[in-house]
Coordinates of C-alpha atoms and ligand atoms in Angstrom, one line a residue:
M1 CA -5.3 23.1 -11.2
A2 CA -2.2 20.9 -11.1
L3 CA 0.0 20.9 -8.0
K4 CA 3.4 22.4 -9.0
V5 CA 6.2 20.2 -7.5
G6 CA 10.0 20.7 -7.2
V7 CA 12.2 17.6 -7.0
I8 CA 15.6 17.7 -5.1
G9 CA 17.9 14.9 -6.1
T10 CA 17.7 13.4 -9.6
G11 CA 19.5 10.1 -9.1
M12 CA 17.9 6.6 -9.3
I13 CA 14.7 7.2 -7.3
G14 CA 14.5 10.9 -8.2
Q15 CA 14.3 10.0 -11.9
D16 CA 11.7 7.2 -11.2
H17 CA 9.5 9.6 -9.2
I18 CA 9.8 12.3 -12.0
R19 CA 8.6 9.6 -14.4
R20 CA 5.6 8.8 -12.3
L21 CA 4.8 12.5 -11.6
T22 CA 4.9 13.3 -15.3
Q23 CA 3.8 10.2 -17.0
V24 CA 1.6 8.2 -14.6
L25 CA -0.2 10.5 -12.2
S26 CA -2.6 13.3 -12.7
G27 CA -3.2 16.6 -10.9
V28 CA 0.6 17.2 -10.6
E29 CA 3.3 18.9 -12.6
V30 CA 7.1 18.9 -12.1
A31 CA 7.8 22.6 -12.2
G32 CA 11.5 22.4 -11.1
V33 CA 14.4 20.1 -10.3
T34 CA 17.8 20.4 -8.7
D35 CA 20.8 18.2 -7.8
I36 CA 24.3 18.9 -6.6
D37 CA 25.2 17.4 -10.0
L38 CA 23.6 20.1 -12.1
A39 CA 24.3 18.2 -15.3
R40 CA 22.2 15.3 -14.0
A41 CA 19.4 17.7 -13.0
K42 CA 19.4 19.1 -16.5
S43 CA 19.2 15.8 -18.2
A44 CA 16.4 14.6 -15.8
A45 CA 14.3 17.8 -16.0
P46 CA 11.0 17.3 -17.9
A47 CA 10.0 19.7 -20.6
G48 CA 9.1 23.1 -19.1
A49 CA 10.7 22.5 -15.7
T50 CA 13.2 25.0 -14.3
V51 CA 16.6 23.7 -13.2
Y52 CA 17.4 25.4 -9.9
E53 CA 21.1 25.8 -8.8
T54 CA 20.4 25.0 -5.2
P55 CA 17.8 23.2 -3.1
E56 CA 17.2 26.5 -1.2
A57 CA 16.4 28.3 -4.5
L58 CA 13.9 25.5 -5.5
I59 CA 12.3 25.4 -2.0
T60 CA 11.7 29.2 -1.9
A61 CA 10.6 29.6 -5.5
P62 CA 7.1 31.0 -5.6
E63 CA 6.0 28.6 -8.4
V64 CA 7.0 25.6 -6.4
Q65 CA 4.0 24.6 -4.2
A66 CA 5.3 21.4 -2.8
V67 CA 8.7 19.6 -2.6
V68 CA 9.9 16.0 -3.2
I69 CA 13.3 15.2 -1.6
C70 CA 15.3 12.4 -3.2
S71 CA 18.8 13.4 -2.3
W72 CA 21.1 11.3 0.0
G73 CA 19.9 10.8 3.6
P74 CA 22.5 13.1 5.2
A75 CA 21.2 16.0 3.1
H76 CA 17.5 15.5 4.1
E77 CA 17.7 17.4 7.5
A78 CA 18.6 20.8 6.0
Q79 CA 16.2 20.4 3.1
L80 CA 13.3 19.3 5.3
L81 CA 13.8 22.2 7.7
A82 CA 13.9 24.7 4.8
C83 CA 10.6 23.3 3.5
I84 CA 8.9 23.6 6.9
A85 CA 10.3 27.2 7.2
A86 CA 8.7 27.9 3.8
G87 CA 5.4 26.3 4.9
K88 CA 5.5 23.9 1.9
P89 CA 4.3 20.3 2.0
V90 CA 7.2 17.9 1.5
F91 CA 7.6 14.3 0.5
C92 CA 10.9 13.0 1.8
E93 CA 12.5 9.7 0.8
K94 CA 13.6 7.4 3.6
P95 CA 15.6 7.6 5.7
M96 CA 14.0 10.8 6.9
V97 CA 17.3 11.8 8.5
T98 CA 20.3 10.0 9.8
S99 CA 20.5 10.9 13.5
E100 CA 18.1 11.2 16.5
A101 CA 19.1 14.9 17.0
A102 CA 18.1 15.7 13.4
A103 CA 14.8 13.9 13.7
L104 CA 14.0 15.8 16.8
K105 CA 14.7 19.1 15.0
V106 CA 12.3 18.2 12.2
I107 CA 9.6 17.3 14.7
E108 CA 10.2 20.5 16.7
A109 CA 10.0 22.6 13.6
E110 CA 6.8 20.9 12.3
V111 CA 5.1 21.1 15.7
A112 CA 6.0 24.8 15.9
F113 CA 4.5 25.3 12.5
G114 CA 1.3 23.7 13.8
R115 CA 0.3 21.5 10.9
R116 CA 1.7 18.4 9.3
L117 CA 3.8 19.1 6.2
V118 CA 6.1 16.1 6.1
Q119 CA 5.4 12.6 4.5
V120 CA 8.2 10.1 4.7
G121 CA 8.8 7.6 1.8
F122 CA 7.8 4.4 3.6
M123 CA 6.1 3.0 0.5
R124 CA 5.3 -0.4 1.9
R125 CA 2.4 1.1 3.8
F126 CA 0.8 1.8 0.3
D127 CA 1.4 -1.7 -1.1
A128 CA -1.8 -3.6 -1.7
D129 CA -0.4 -6.9 -0.2
Y130 CA 0.8 -5.2 3.0
R131 CA -2.5 -3.4 3.3
R132 CA -4.4 -6.7 3.0
L133 CA -2.1 -8.2 5.6
K134 CA -2.7 -5.4 8.0
R135 CA -6.5 -5.7 7.5
V136 CA -6.3 -9.3 8.6
I137 CA -4.2 -8.6 11.7
D138 CA -6.4 -5.6 12.7
G139 CA -9.5 -7.7 12.1
G140 CA -8.5 -9.7 15.2
T141 CA -9.7 -13.1 14.1
L142 CA -6.2 -14.5 14.3
G143 CA -5.7 -13.1 17.8
A144 CA -2.7 -11.1 19.0
P145 CA 0.4 -11.0 16.7
L146 CA 3.3 -12.7 18.5
M147 CA 6.1 -12.8 16.0
Y148 CA 6.7 -11.2 12.6
Y149 CA 9.3 -12.5 10.1
S150 CA 10.5 -9.9 7.7
K151 CA 12.9 -10.9 4.9
H152 CA 14.5 -8.0 3.0
R153 CA 16.7 -9.2 0.2
N154 CA 18.3 -7.0 -2.4
A155 CA 19.9 -8.5 -5.5
S156 CA 22.8 -6.1 -5.1
V157 CA 23.7 -2.6 -3.9
P158 CA 25.9 0.0 -5.6
E159 CA 29.6 -0.8 -4.9
G160 CA 31.4 2.0 -3.1
L161 CA 28.3 4.0 -2.3
Y162 CA 26.6 1.5 0.0
T163 CA 28.6 1.0 3.2
S164 CA 28.5 -1.5 6.0
E165 CA 26.3 0.7 8.2
M166 CA 23.6 0.9 5.5
P167 CA 21.9 -2.5 6.0
L168 CA 21.1 -1.0 9.4
N169 CA 20.6 2.7 8.8
D170 CA 19.3 2.7 5.2
T171 CA 17.7 -0.7 4.5
L172 CA 16.3 -1.8 7.9
V173 CA 14.3 1.4 8.3
H174 CA 11.6 -0.1 6.0
D175 CA 11.3 -3.2 8.2
A176 CA 11.3 -1.1 11.3
D177 CA 8.5 1.1 9.9
I178 CA 6.4 -1.8 8.5
S179 CA 6.7 -3.7 11.8
R180 CA 5.4 -0.7 13.9
W181 CA 2.6 -0.2 11.4
L182 CA 1.5 -3.8 10.9
L183 CA 1.6 -4.7 14.6
S184 CA 0.4 -1.2 15.8
D185 CA 3.3 -1.3 18.2
E186 CA 6.5 0.4 19.0
V187 CA 10.1 -1.0 19.1
S188 CA 11.5 -1.0 22.6
A189 CA 14.9 -2.7 22.0
V190 CA 17.1 -4.0 19.2
E191 CA 19.6 -6.9 18.9
V192 CA 21.8 -7.7 15.9
R193 CA 23.6 -10.9 15.0
V194 CA 26.2 -11.0 12.2
P195 CA 26.4 -14.4 10.6
R196 CA 29.0 -15.7 8.2
R197 CA 29.6 -13.1 5.5
S198 CA 28.4 -13.6 2.0
T199 CA 31.4 -13.5 -0.4
R200 CA 29.1 -11.8 -2.9
G201 CA 29.1 -8.7 -0.6
R202 CA 32.8 -8.0 -0.9
D203 CA 33.8 -6.2 2.3
L204 CA 30.3 -5.4 3.4
R205 CA 28.8 -6.6 6.7
D206 CA 26.2 -8.7 4.8
P207 CA 23.9 -10.4 5.7
V208 CA 22.7 -9.3 9.2
M209 CA 20.0 -10.7 11.4
V210 CA 18.1 -8.1 13.5
M211 CA 15.7 -8.8 16.3
L212 CA 13.2 -6.0 17.2
H213 CA 11.7 -6.3 20.6
M214 CA 8.3 -4.6 20.6
A215 CA 6.6 -2.8 23.5
S216 CA 3.9 -5.5 23.5
E217 CA 6.7 -8.2 23.8
A218 CA 6.0 -9.4 20.3
I219 CA 9.3 -10.1 18.5
V220 CA 10.2 -9.2 14.9
D221 CA 12.9 -11.2 13.2
V222 CA 14.5 -9.4 10.3
E223 CA 16.9 -10.8 7.6
I224 CA 18.7 -8.1 5.7
S225 CA 20.7 -9.5 2.7
V226 CA 21.9 -6.9 0.2
N227 CA 23.7 -9.0 -2.3
I228 CA 21.6 -12.1 -2.7
G229 CA 22.1 -12.1 -6.4
Y230 CA 18.9 -13.8 -7.6
G231 CA 16.5 -10.8 -7.3
Y232 CA 14.6 -8.4 -5.0
D233 CA 12.9 -10.7 -2.6
I234 CA 10.6 -9.2 0.1
R235 CA 8.7 -11.5 2.4
G236 CA 6.6 -11.1 5.5
E237 CA 4.8 -13.5 7.8
V238 CA 2.9 -12.7 11.0
S239 CA 2.5 -15.5 13.5
C240 CA -0.6 -14.8 15.7
E241 CA -2.3 -16.7 18.6
N242 CA -4.8 -18.4 16.3
G243 CA -3.0 -18.6 12.9
I244 CA -0.6 -17.1 10.5
A245 CA -0.9 -14.3 7.9
A246 CA 1.7 -13.8 5.2
L247 CA 2.4 -11.7 2.1
P248 CA 1.4 -13.8 -1.0
N249 CA 3.8 -14.7 -3.8
R250 CA 3.8 -11.9 -6.3
P251 CA 1.7 -12.7 -9.5
A252 CA 4.0 -13.7 -12.3
A253 CA 3.6 -16.0 -15.3
V254 CA 4.5 -19.6 -14.5
V255 CA 7.1 -20.7 -17.0
T256 CA 7.7 -24.3 -17.7
D257 CA 10.6 -25.5 -19.8
A258 CA 13.6 -27.8 -19.8
N259 CA 14.9 -26.0 -16.6
G260 CA 11.7 -26.7 -14.7
I261 CA 8.7 -24.8 -13.5
R262 CA 9.3 -21.3 -12.2
Q263 CA 8.2 -17.7 -11.7
A264 CA 10.2 -14.5 -12.2
I265 CA 11.4 -12.5 -9.2
P266 CA 11.5 -8.6 -9.4
E267 CA 14.9 -7.2 -10.2
D268 CA 14.8 -4.3 -7.7
W269 CA 12.6 -2.1 -5.5
R270 CA 11.4 -0.1 -8.6
E271 CA 9.7 -3.2 -10.0
R272 CA 8.5 -4.8 -6.7
F273 CA 6.9 -1.6 -5.3
I274 CA 5.9 0.2 -8.6
E275 CA 2.2 0.3 -7.6
A276 CA 3.0 1.2 -4.0
Y277 CA 5.1 4.2 -5.1
D278 CA 2.3 5.3 -7.4
Q279 CA -0.3 5.1 -4.6
E280 CA 1.9 6.9 -2.0
F281 CA 2.2 9.8 -4.5
R282 CA -1.5 9.7 -5.3
E283 CA -2.3 10.2 -1.6
W284 CA 0.5 12.7 -1.1
I285 CA -0.7 14.9 -4.0
V286 CA -4.2 15.1 -2.5
A287 CA -2.9 16.1 0.9
A288 CA -0.2 18.4 -0.4
G289 CA -2.8 20.1 -2.6
A290 CA -4.7 20.9 0.7
G291 CA -1.5 22.3 2.2
T292 CA -0.8 19.4 4.5
A293 CA 0.5 15.8 4.7
T294 CA -0.9 12.4 5.6
G295 CA 0.7 8.9 5.6
P296 CA 4.0 8.1 7.3
S297 CA 4.9 11.2 9.4
A298 CA 8.0 12.8 10.9
W299 CA 7.1 10.8 14.0
D300 CA 7.4 7.6 12.0
G301 CA 10.7 8.9 10.5
Y302 CA 12.0 9.6 14.0
A303 CA 10.9 6.1 15.2
A304 CA 12.8 4.4 12.4
T305 CA 15.9 6.6 13.0
L306 CA 15.9 5.4 16.6
V307 CA 15.8 1.8 15.5
A308 CA 18.7 2.3 13.1
D309 CA 20.8 4.1 15.8
A310 CA 20.0 1.2 18.3
A311 CA 20.9 -1.4 15.7
L312 CA 24.3 0.3 15.0
R313 CA 25.0 0.3 18.7
A314 CA 23.9 -3.3 19.0
V315 CA 26.4 -4.4 16.3
D316 CA 29.2 -3.0 18.4
S317 CA 28.0 -4.0 21.9
G318 CA 26.5 -7.4 21.0
A319 CA 23.9 -6.5 23.6
R320 CA 20.1 -5.7 23.5
E321 CA 20.0 -2.0 23.0
P322 CA 17.0 0.0 24.3
V323 CA 15.0 2.4 22.2
T324 CA 13.5 5.3 24.1
M325 CA 11.1 7.7 22.5
I326 CA 10.1 11.2 23.6
D327 CA 6.4 11.7 24.4
K328 CA 4.4 11.8 21.2
P329 CA 3.4 15.4 20.3
A330 CA -0.4 15.7 19.8
L331 CA 0.2 16.7 16.1
Y332 CA 1.0 13.0 15.4
N333 CA -2.0 11.4 17.1
Ligands
NAD1 P1 21.3 8.2 -5.9 O1 22.7 8.3 -5.4 O2 21.0 7.5 -7.2 O3 20.7 9.7 -6.1 C1 20.8 10.7 -5.1 C2 20.9 12.0 -5.8 O4 20.9 13.1 -4.9 C3 22.3 12.2 -6.6 O5 22.0 12.6 -7.9 C4 23.0 13.2 -5.8 O6 23.9 14.0 -6.6 C5 21.9 14.0 -5.2 N1 22.3 14.8 -4.0 C6 23.0 14.3 -3.0 N2 23.1 15.3 -2.0 C7 22.4 16.4 -2.5 C8 22.2 17.7 -2.0 N3 22.7 18.1 -0.9 N4 21.5 18.5 -2.8 C9 21.0 18.1 -4.0 N5 21.2 16.9 -4.5 C10 21.9 16.1 -3.8 O7 20.4 7.6 -4.7 P2 19.0 7.0 -4.8 O8 19.0 5.5 -4.8 O9 18.1 7.7 -5.8 O10 18.5 7.4 -3.3 C11 18.0 8.7 -2.9 C12 17.2 8.6 -1.7 O11 16.1 7.8 -1.9 C13 18.0 8.0 -0.5 O12 17.6 8.6 0.7 C14 17.5 6.5 -0.5 O13 17.6 5.9 0.8 C15 16.1 6.7 -1.0 N6 15.6 5.5 -1.7 C16 14.4 5.0 -1.3 C17 13.9 3.9 -1.9 C18 12.6 3.3 -1.5 O14 12.3 2.2 -1.7 N7 11.7 4.1 -0.8 C19 14.6 3.3 -2.9 C20 15.8 3.8 -3.3 C21 16.3 4.9 -2.7
ISE2 C1 17.0 1.5 -0.9 O1 17.3 2.8 -0.6 C2 15.5 1.3 -0.6 O2 14.9 2.0 0.1 C3 15.0 -0.1 -1.0 O3 13.6 -0.2 -0.8 C4 15.7 -1.1 -0.1 O4 15.3 -2.4 -0.4 C5 17.2 -0.9 -0.3 O5 17.9 -1.8 0.5 C6 17.7 0.5 0.0 O6 19.1 0.6 -0.3

């Protein structure tokens, strides 16, 4: 029987996830939707889905077996806590929450519940290229990873909605998570440097260079550019003791004409990570159907939140800001 899912937040990614849940994946049905903009929820609702007036009504509805949260980051905390209180598996888009205190509340509630319910939307872990890269590093033939270069370039971000904090507390969380996962390591401190501003970014602090100091003493060098213009360009290269492992160029037709020889670049995250989002939901549906969650956890969401907080402190202080985690609850081992 299909898993009946309720979707909270029917903006850009909410609509894209509704499309994959209704048109791409099997074993799942969108039974309900909601948004603070009810008109948007109504227009995004697939045939047969109920439009709920509030997230609380959707989360507690008996016909909703599992929840997908695609609202804005600051709304995630209350919605996650309500899902855990209702004992329902929940997929929550990144950032899991926007403060350390909120992340600890989510962890505390899930630990008290006694079973994993939360999967965070760190889709890079489901991308075939990143998975191959991790297999090479874990295989050990290249020796220990020493440095990782993570380039995270967005063509543009929505004017007015995307603020100067967001390269660090909205965009960087992906690089923080993938670095921890790829290197099987934790971030111990963060530094940020702000180079010359791009005139394409209007008043935004863009680009930023972030250095993640890992517990192993490996260093991750991250470029965040959110108005690069030419496309959505995600790169990664791990420099190890005996060699280098990098993400490949994406497959694309090689076009030759009077302008030269070239390959297209994805426009945005929807195109670059389309298969990764499909796979993260395939795995989520299986786990949620069994009443639990696998994949990136509330612990991973907490770790990324701490990195974002430290990065925001580092911008102001110019110093190397430490990241200190609580002891890991057994639920996340
Ligand atoms: P968006 O602004 O297009 O959509 C957000 C929607 O949530 C809006 O329709 C808004 O009205 C609704 N909303 C806000 N607060 C709400 C609340 N309290 N209750 C119900 N609805 C509420 O934004 P988006 O780009 O779709 O991003 C949504 C989330 O997904 C963000 O957390 C963002 O960081 C994340 N995201 C993740 C990826 C990824 O690659 N994994 C990509 C894009 C966005
Ligand atoms: C967006 O919310 C995402 O998560 C994208 O993956 C990221 O590249 C972008 O910078 C964010 O704003």
